[in-house]
Every structure is written in structure tokens, then in C-alpha cells.
Amino acid sequence: MIIVIIGPSGSGKDTQAQLLVNKYNIPNISTGQIMRDEISAGTPLGNQINEYISKGKWLPDDLAVELLRERLSEPDCEKGFLLNGFPRTENQVGLLDELLHEEGKTLSVVVRFILDDEEVINRMVKQKEGEEIRPDMSESAIRGRLRSYNETIAPIVALYKQRGILLDIDAKPSIQEIHTTIMEQLAIRGCKPHA
């Protein structure tokens, strides 16, 4: 089973991702974590990634796919995985399709967490109350990222909706309520936890 999770920062997708990987006994593959690991290891690829990140730029698609290709070839991905943080663009949807095809795999479901912008901002600002606010966590920076997310996610959502694999989840209820809804919807789609 291969699950992709998409949603804005602050929507609870990371929390739900962890609950799902525990339930399904599959790895949680975060492109952000893969990039941080490469940078920490000081690999040539990590240095290349750091150049983009330090300039506030997105990683080029070919580099992002290469990172994923390496990670997906590891044995723990044989029974499936959860992918968090990819695809971020319409082009990456096609690249992910190609990569999965090379591995003889298909995408099972795309779980999209839906939360209005004001709620995202409230959650993210509230998380940081009492802390010194980093420039990238200011309300205006969060609004900018949300604008960018909303623009880039629309064509991705349309593609997955057209394929019939999009699962929209309201991200307002409690963590447990959301998890229960996701599990029920995945079961309806035939996605069962591994024994």
C-alpha cells in the first residue's frame, strides 16, 4: 500500500502520518527529512541540497526524485510506504508515477487534509506562543506559504481526483476523530493493515 499525504502546514498531517505508519507498519517517508539527513551526513548530494535550501529555493524535481529513488529502493519499502511532502508540483505527480512504475508499484490513495487558511494561521501562531518567533514563522510568512501551497496544490488535487484516489479529510476535528475517519475510509478502499 502506498499512501501520499498532502495538506498545509499546521493541518495535522504529520501527526496523522505517524499514526498511519504505526497502524500499517510501513515507513513514513518525508522528503524534508531525507534532505536534512543528506545535509547532516555532508554528502555531495547533501551539499547540493543545502545550496538550494539556504537560498530559500525548492529542490529541482530531478534532485528530489533521485532522493526518493534511493529511499524507495530500501527493503522496508517493499510492502508499501507513506509519502509526506511529495509531490509538491504537477510535474512531480508525473515523476512520481514514473518512479512507482519503475518499481512495479501503484499509488493506493492520496489523503488531503483540508483546513481553512485562518485556522492554519491560528494553529501555527498558537504553537509558537511564548517563544521567540522566527522570521519564517511570522503571520505574513505563513500567509505567503499558504498562498503558494494553495496555488500549487490545485492541479495536483484535480489529477488525483480524476483518478479516483483522492480522500479529502476535514482537519478540524480532534486527532482521534480524524484518525478514525481516515481508517474507516481506507478500509472502504480496501487498504488493510499488514498482519
PDB file of C-alpha atoms in Angstrom:
ATOM      1  CA  MET A   1       0.000   0.000   0.000  1.00  0.00           C
ATOM      2  CA  ILE A   2       1.316   3.408  -0.967  1.00  0.00           C
ATOM      3  CA  ILE A   3      -0.213   6.480   0.648  1.00  0.00           C
ATOM      4  CA  VAL A   4       0.544  10.102  -0.198  1.00  0.00           C
ATOM      5  CA  ILE A   5      -0.387  12.757   2.353  1.00  0.00           C
ATOM      6  CA  ILE A   6      -0.911  16.377   1.327  1.00  0.00           C
ATOM      7  CA  GLY A   7      -2.105  19.402   3.242  1.00  0.00           C
ATOM      8  CA  PRO A   8      -0.927  22.759   4.506  1.00  0.00           C
ATOM      9  CA  SER A   9       1.486  23.133   7.412  1.00  0.00           C
ATOM     10  CA  GLY A  10      -0.464  23.114  10.655  1.00  0.00           C
ATOM     11  CA  SER A  11      -3.179  20.786   9.324  1.00  0.00           C
ATOM     12  CA  GLY A  12      -2.050  17.859  11.487  1.00  0.00           C
ATOM     13  CA  LYS A  13      -0.796  15.774   8.577  1.00  0.00           C
ATOM     14  CA  ASP A  14       2.472  14.857  10.309  1.00  0.00           C
ATOM     15  CA  THR A  15       0.601  13.616  13.394  1.00  0.00           C
ATOM     16  CA  GLN A  16      -1.785  11.565  11.253  1.00  0.00           C
ATOM     17  CA  ALA A  17       1.109  10.263   9.142  1.00  0.00           C
ATOM     18  CA  GLN A  18       2.752   8.865  12.272  1.00  0.00           C
ATOM     19  CA  LEU A  19      -0.485   7.211  13.401  1.00  0.00           C
ATOM     20  CA  LEU A  20      -0.930   5.628   9.963  1.00  0.00           C
ATOM     21  CA  VAL A  21       2.601   4.253   9.682  1.00  0.00           C
ATOM     22  CA  ASN A  22       2.263   2.742  13.154  1.00  0.00           C
ATOM     23  CA  LYS A  23      -1.067   1.130  12.218  1.00  0.00           C
ATOM     24  CA  TYR A  24       0.034  -0.122   8.782  1.00  0.00           C
ATOM     25  CA  ASN A  25       3.642  -0.928   9.719  1.00  0.00           C
ATOM     26  CA  ILE A  26       5.065   0.991   6.754  1.00  0.00           C
ATOM     27  CA  PRO A  27       7.794   3.654   6.705  1.00  0.00           C
ATOM     28  CA  ASN A  28       6.961   7.360   6.830  1.00  0.00           C
ATOM     29  CA  ILE A  29       8.992   8.900   4.032  1.00  0.00           C
ATOM     30  CA  SER A  30       9.343  12.636   4.382  1.00  0.00           C
ATOM     31  CA  THR A  31      11.272  14.375   1.633  1.00  0.00           C
ATOM     32  CA  GLY A  32      12.152  17.079   4.149  1.00  0.00           C
ATOM     33  CA  GLN A  33      13.700  14.511   6.494  1.00  0.00           C
ATOM     34  CA  ILE A  34      15.601  12.839   3.665  1.00  0.00           C
ATOM     35  CA  MET A  35      17.047  16.240   2.714  1.00  0.00           C
ATOM     36  CA  ARG A  36      18.001  17.030   6.333  1.00  0.00           C
ATOM     37  CA  ASP A  37      19.680  13.621   6.665  1.00  0.00           C
ATOM     38  CA  GLU A  38      21.709  14.160   3.484  1.00  0.00           C
ATOM     39  CA  ILE A  39      22.769  17.630   4.634  1.00  0.00           C
ATOM     40  CA  SER A  40      23.754  16.318   8.094  1.00  0.00           C
ATOM     41  CA  ALA A  41      25.764  13.492   6.530  1.00  0.00           C
ATOM     42  CA  GLY A  42      27.705  16.056   4.493  1.00  0.00           C
ATOM     43  CA  THR A  43      27.328  14.042   1.291  1.00  0.00           C
ATOM     44  CA  PRO A  44      27.923  15.714  -2.077  1.00  0.00           C
ATOM     45  CA  LEU A  45      24.170  15.453  -2.661  1.00  0.00           C
ATOM     46  CA  GLY A  46      23.568  16.974   0.785  1.00  0.00           C
ATOM     47  CA  ASN A  47      25.828  19.911  -0.055  1.00  0.00           C
ATOM     48  CA  GLN A  48      23.940  20.431  -3.314  1.00  0.00           C
ATOM     49  CA  ILE A  49      20.608  20.323  -1.441  1.00  0.00           C
ATOM     50  CA  ASN A  50      21.893  22.785   1.153  1.00  0.00           C
ATOM     51  CA  GLU A  51      22.725  25.304  -1.583  1.00  0.00           C
ATOM     52  CA  TYR A  52      19.076  25.367  -2.663  1.00  0.00           C
ATOM     53  CA  ILE A  53      17.616  25.313   0.846  1.00  0.00           C
ATOM     54  CA  SER A  54      19.864  28.087   2.148  1.00  0.00           C
ATOM     55  CA  LYS A  55      18.653  30.328  -0.699  1.00  0.00           C
ATOM     56  CA  GLY A  56      15.012  29.524   0.116  1.00  0.00           C
ATOM     57  CA  LYS A  57      14.582  27.681  -3.172  1.00  0.00           C
ATOM     58  CA  TRP A  58      12.708  24.464  -3.898  1.00  0.00           C
ATOM     59  CA  LEU A  59      14.805  21.477  -4.818  1.00  0.00           C
ATOM     60  CA  PRO A  60      14.778  20.834  -8.591  1.00  0.00           C
ATOM     61  CA  ASP A  61      12.484  17.952  -9.495  1.00  0.00           C
ATOM     62  CA  ASP A  62      15.290  15.714 -10.784  1.00  0.00           C
ATOM     63  CA  LEU A  63      17.149  16.032  -7.478  1.00  0.00           C
ATOM     64  CA  ALA A  64      14.009  15.380  -5.417  1.00  0.00           C
ATOM     65  CA  VAL A  65      13.203  12.279  -7.481  1.00  0.00           C
ATOM     66  CA  GLU A  66      16.758  10.985  -7.125  1.00  0.00           C
ATOM     67  CA  LEU A  67      16.469  11.283  -3.332  1.00  0.00           C
ATOM     68  CA  LEU A  68      13.172   9.396  -3.426  1.00  0.00           C
ATOM     69  CA  ARG A  69      14.513   6.716  -5.779  1.00  0.00           C
ATOM     70  CA  GLU A  70      17.317   5.919  -3.338  1.00  0.00           C
ATOM     71  CA  ARG A  71      14.970   5.796  -0.351  1.00  0.00           C
ATOM     72  CA  LEU A  72      12.280   3.706  -2.059  1.00  0.00           C
ATOM     73  CA  SER A  73      14.843   1.066  -3.034  1.00  0.00           C
ATOM     74  CA  GLU A  74      15.396   0.208   0.644  1.00  0.00           C
ATOM     75  CA  PRO A  75      13.914  -3.102   1.888  1.00  0.00           C
ATOM     76  CA  ASP A  76      11.468  -1.507   4.352  1.00  0.00           C
ATOM     77  CA  CYS A  77       9.515  -0.056   1.400  1.00  0.00           C
ATOM     78  CA  GLU A  78       8.709  -3.441  -0.162  1.00  0.00           C
ATOM     79  CA  LYS A  79       5.252  -3.705   1.478  1.00  0.00           C
ATOM     80  CA  GLY A  80       4.487  -0.039   0.898  1.00  0.00           C
ATOM     81  CA  PHE A  81       5.128   3.348   2.424  1.00  0.00           C
ATOM     82  CA  LEU A  82       3.609   6.683   3.294  1.00  0.00           C
ATOM     83  CA  LEU A  83       4.964   9.650   1.350  1.00  0.00           C
ATOM     84  CA  ASN A  84       4.770  13.042   3.048  1.00  0.00           C
ATOM     85  CA  GLY A  85       5.918  16.214   1.275  1.00  0.00           C
ATOM     86  CA  PHE A  86       5.923  14.896  -2.282  1.00  0.00           C
ATOM     87  CA  PRO A  87       4.565  15.605  -4.841  1.00  0.00           C
ATOM     88  CA  ARG A  88       4.530  19.395  -4.431  1.00  0.00           C
ATOM     89  CA  THR A  89       4.005  20.279  -8.096  1.00  0.00           C
ATOM     90  CA  GLU A  90       2.007  18.956 -11.037  1.00  0.00           C
ATOM     91  CA  ASN A  91       5.248  17.912 -12.740  1.00  0.00           C
ATOM     92  CA  GLN A  92       6.225  15.894  -9.663  1.00  0.00           C
ATOM     93  CA  VAL A  93       2.973  13.914  -9.937  1.00  0.00           C
ATOM     94  CA  GLY A  94       4.156  12.578 -13.301  1.00  0.00           C
ATOM     95  CA  LEU A  95       7.657  11.942 -11.979  1.00  0.00           C
ATOM     96  CA  LEU A  96       6.251  10.016  -9.012  1.00  0.00           C
ATOM     97  CA  ASP A  97       4.097   7.952 -11.398  1.00  0.00           C
ATOM     98  CA  GLU A  98       7.209   7.083 -13.442  1.00  0.00           C
ATOM     99  CA  LEU A  99       9.213   6.208 -10.346  1.00  0.00           C
ATOM    100  CA  LEU A 100       6.479   3.947  -8.976  1.00  0.00           C
ATOM    101  CA  HIS A 101       6.059   2.327 -12.405  1.00  0.00           C
ATOM    102  CA  GLU A 102       9.814   1.543 -12.469  1.00  0.00           C
ATOM    103  CA  GLU A 103       9.369  -0.176  -9.090  1.00  0.00           C
ATOM    104  CA  GLY A 104       6.250  -2.050 -10.275  1.00  0.00           C
ATOM    105  CA  LYS A 105       4.073  -0.187  -7.762  1.00  0.00           C
ATOM    106  CA  THR A 106       0.967   1.975  -7.902  1.00  0.00           C
ATOM    107  CA  LEU A 107      -0.338   4.707  -5.670  1.00  0.00           C
ATOM    108  CA  SER A 108      -3.187   3.453  -3.449  1.00  0.00           C
ATOM    109  CA  VAL A 109      -4.612   6.692  -2.063  1.00  0.00           C
ATOM    110  CA  VAL A 110      -3.859  10.394  -1.644  1.00  0.00           C
ATOM    111  CA  VAL A 111      -5.078  11.766   1.693  1.00  0.00           C
ATOM    112  CA  ARG A 112      -5.648  15.526   1.571  1.00  0.00           C
ATOM    113  CA  PHE A 113      -6.088  17.430   4.829  1.00  0.00           C
ATOM    114  CA  ILE A 114      -8.415  20.393   4.394  1.00  0.00           C
ATOM    115  CA  LEU A 115      -8.178  23.338   6.769  1.00  0.00           C
ATOM    116  CA  ASP A 116      -9.011  26.965   6.011  1.00  0.00           C
ATOM    117  CA  ASP A 117      -6.151  29.446   5.978  1.00  0.00           C
ATOM    118  CA  GLU A 118      -7.244  31.319   9.119  1.00  0.00           C
ATOM    119  CA  GLU A 119      -7.337  28.083  11.132  1.00  0.00           C
ATOM    120  CA  VAL A 120      -3.870  27.138   9.846  1.00  0.00           C
ATOM    121  CA  ILE A 121      -2.530  30.540  10.917  1.00  0.00           C
ATOM    122  CA  ASN A 122      -4.206  30.294  14.336  1.00  0.00           C
ATOM    123  CA  ARG A 123      -2.733  26.838  14.930  1.00  0.00           C
ATOM    124  CA  MET A 124       0.765  27.764  13.808  1.00  0.00           C
ATOM    125  CA  VAL A 125       0.882  31.028  15.748  1.00  0.00           C
ATOM    126  CA  LYS A 126      -0.592  29.354  18.849  1.00  0.00           C
ATOM    127  CA  GLN A 127       2.060  26.596  18.677  1.00  0.00           C
ATOM    128  CA  LYS A 128       4.731  29.263  18.986  1.00  0.00           C
ATOM    129  CA  GLU A 129       3.142  31.352  21.772  1.00  0.00           C
ATOM    130  CA  GLY A 130       5.706  32.292  24.385  1.00  0.00           C
ATOM    131  CA  GLU A 131       8.594  31.511  22.040  1.00  0.00           C
ATOM    132  CA  GLU A 132      10.659  33.957  20.068  1.00  0.00           C
ATOM    133  CA  ILE A 133       9.130  33.933  16.593  1.00  0.00           C
ATOM    134  CA  ARG A 134      11.499  33.088  13.767  1.00  0.00           C
ATOM    135  CA  PRO A 135      11.064  35.238  10.640  1.00  0.00           C
ATOM    136  CA  ASP A 136       9.752  32.216   8.694  1.00  0.00           C
ATOM    137  CA  MET A 137       7.031  31.687  11.335  1.00  0.00           C
ATOM    138  CA  SER A 138       5.603  35.204  11.296  1.00  0.00           C
ATOM    139  CA  GLU A 139       1.977  35.556  10.260  1.00  0.00           C
ATOM    140  CA  SER A 140       2.949  37.214   6.969  1.00  0.00           C
ATOM    141  CA  ALA A 141       5.444  34.419   6.168  1.00  0.00           C
ATOM    142  CA  ILE A 142       2.810  31.784   6.958  1.00  0.00           C
ATOM    143  CA  ARG A 143       0.294  33.588   4.721  1.00  0.00           C
ATOM    144  CA  GLY A 144       2.858  33.653   1.906  1.00  0.00           C
ATOM    145  CA  ARG A 145       3.491  29.910   2.202  1.00  0.00           C
ATOM    146  CA  LEU A 146      -0.255  29.240   2.276  1.00  0.00           C
ATOM    147  CA  ARG A 147      -0.746  31.295  -0.894  1.00  0.00           C
ATOM    148  CA  SER A 148       1.991  29.314  -2.604  1.00  0.00           C
ATOM    149  CA  TYR A 149       0.591  25.998  -1.316  1.00  0.00           C
ATOM    150  CA  ASN A 150      -2.949  26.826  -2.467  1.00  0.00           C
ATOM    151  CA  GLU A 151      -1.712  27.754  -5.958  1.00  0.00           C
ATOM    152  CA  THR A 152       0.432  24.662  -6.464  1.00  0.00           C
ATOM    153  CA  ILE A 153      -1.882  22.106  -4.845  1.00  0.00           C
ATOM    154  CA  ALA A 154      -4.966  22.775  -7.023  1.00  0.00           C
ATOM    155  CA  PRO A 155      -3.723  20.966 -10.172  1.00  0.00           C
ATOM    156  CA  ILE A 156      -2.379  18.079  -8.052  1.00  0.00           C
ATOM    157  CA  VAL A 157      -5.754  17.667  -6.361  1.00  0.00           C
ATOM    158  CA  ALA A 158      -7.513  17.766  -9.740  1.00  0.00           C
ATOM    159  CA  LEU A 159      -5.285  14.995 -11.133  1.00  0.00           C
ATOM    160  CA  TYR A 160      -5.764  12.685  -8.161  1.00  0.00           C
ATOM    161  CA  LYS A 161      -9.494  13.414  -8.003  1.00  0.00           C
ATOM    162  CA  GLN A 162      -9.786  12.496 -11.696  1.00  0.00           C
ATOM    163  CA  ARG A 163      -8.047   9.171 -10.953  1.00  0.00           C
ATOM    164  CA  GLY A 164     -10.470   8.463  -8.109  1.00  0.00           C
ATOM    165  CA  ILE A 165      -7.781   8.083  -5.446  1.00  0.00           C
ATOM    166  CA  LEU A 166      -8.229  11.381  -3.572  1.00  0.00           C
ATOM    167  CA  LEU A 167      -9.510  11.151   0.004  1.00  0.00           C
ATOM    168  CA  ASP A 168     -10.469  14.565   1.429  1.00  0.00           C
ATOM    169  CA  ILE A 169     -10.264  14.813   5.215  1.00  0.00           C
ATOM    170  CA  ASP A 170     -11.596  17.674   7.341  1.00  0.00           C
ATOM    171  CA  ALA A 171      -8.642  18.602   9.570  1.00  0.00           C
ATOM    172  CA  LYS A 172     -10.708  20.491  12.194  1.00  0.00           C
ATOM    173  CA  PRO A 173     -11.861  17.623  14.486  1.00  0.00           C
ATOM    174  CA  SER A 174      -9.715  16.022  17.190  1.00  0.00           C
ATOM    175  CA  ILE A 175      -6.678  13.904  16.344  1.00  0.00           C
ATOM    176  CA  GLN A 176      -8.546  10.698  17.239  1.00  0.00           C
ATOM    177  CA  GLU A 177     -11.674  11.637  15.273  1.00  0.00           C
ATOM    178  CA  ILE A 178      -9.584  12.385  12.193  1.00  0.00           C
ATOM    179  CA  HIS A 179      -7.647   9.126  12.578  1.00  0.00           C
ATOM    180  CA  THR A 180     -10.879   7.127  12.918  1.00  0.00           C
ATOM    181  CA  THR A 181     -12.304   8.759   9.779  1.00  0.00           C
ATOM    182  CA  ILE A 182      -9.130   8.032   7.805  1.00  0.00           C
ATOM    183  CA  MET A 183      -9.041   4.386   8.932  1.00  0.00           C
ATOM    184  CA  GLU A 184     -12.713   3.910   8.017  1.00  0.00           C
ATOM    185  CA  GLN A 185     -12.204   5.466   4.587  1.00  0.00           C
ATOM    186  CA  LEU A 186      -9.038   3.454   3.903  1.00  0.00           C
ATOM    187  CA  ALA A 187     -10.856   0.229   4.871  1.00  0.00           C
ATOM    188  CA  ILE A 188     -13.652   1.082   2.417  1.00  0.00           C
ATOM    189  CA  ARG A 189     -10.953   1.430  -0.267  1.00  0.00           C
ATOM    190  CA  GLY A 190      -9.539  -1.989   0.624  1.00  0.00           C
ATOM    191  CA  CYS A 191      -6.451  -0.709   2.439  1.00  0.00           C
ATOM    192  CA  LYS A 192      -5.927  -3.083   5.357  1.00  0.00           C
ATOM    193  CA  PRO A 193      -3.090  -3.067   7.916  1.00  0.00           C
ATOM    194  CA  HIS A 194      -0.405  -5.739   7.415  1.00  0.00           C
ATOM    195  CA  ALA A 195      -0.536  -8.624   9.872  1.00  0.00           C
TER     196      ALA A 195
END
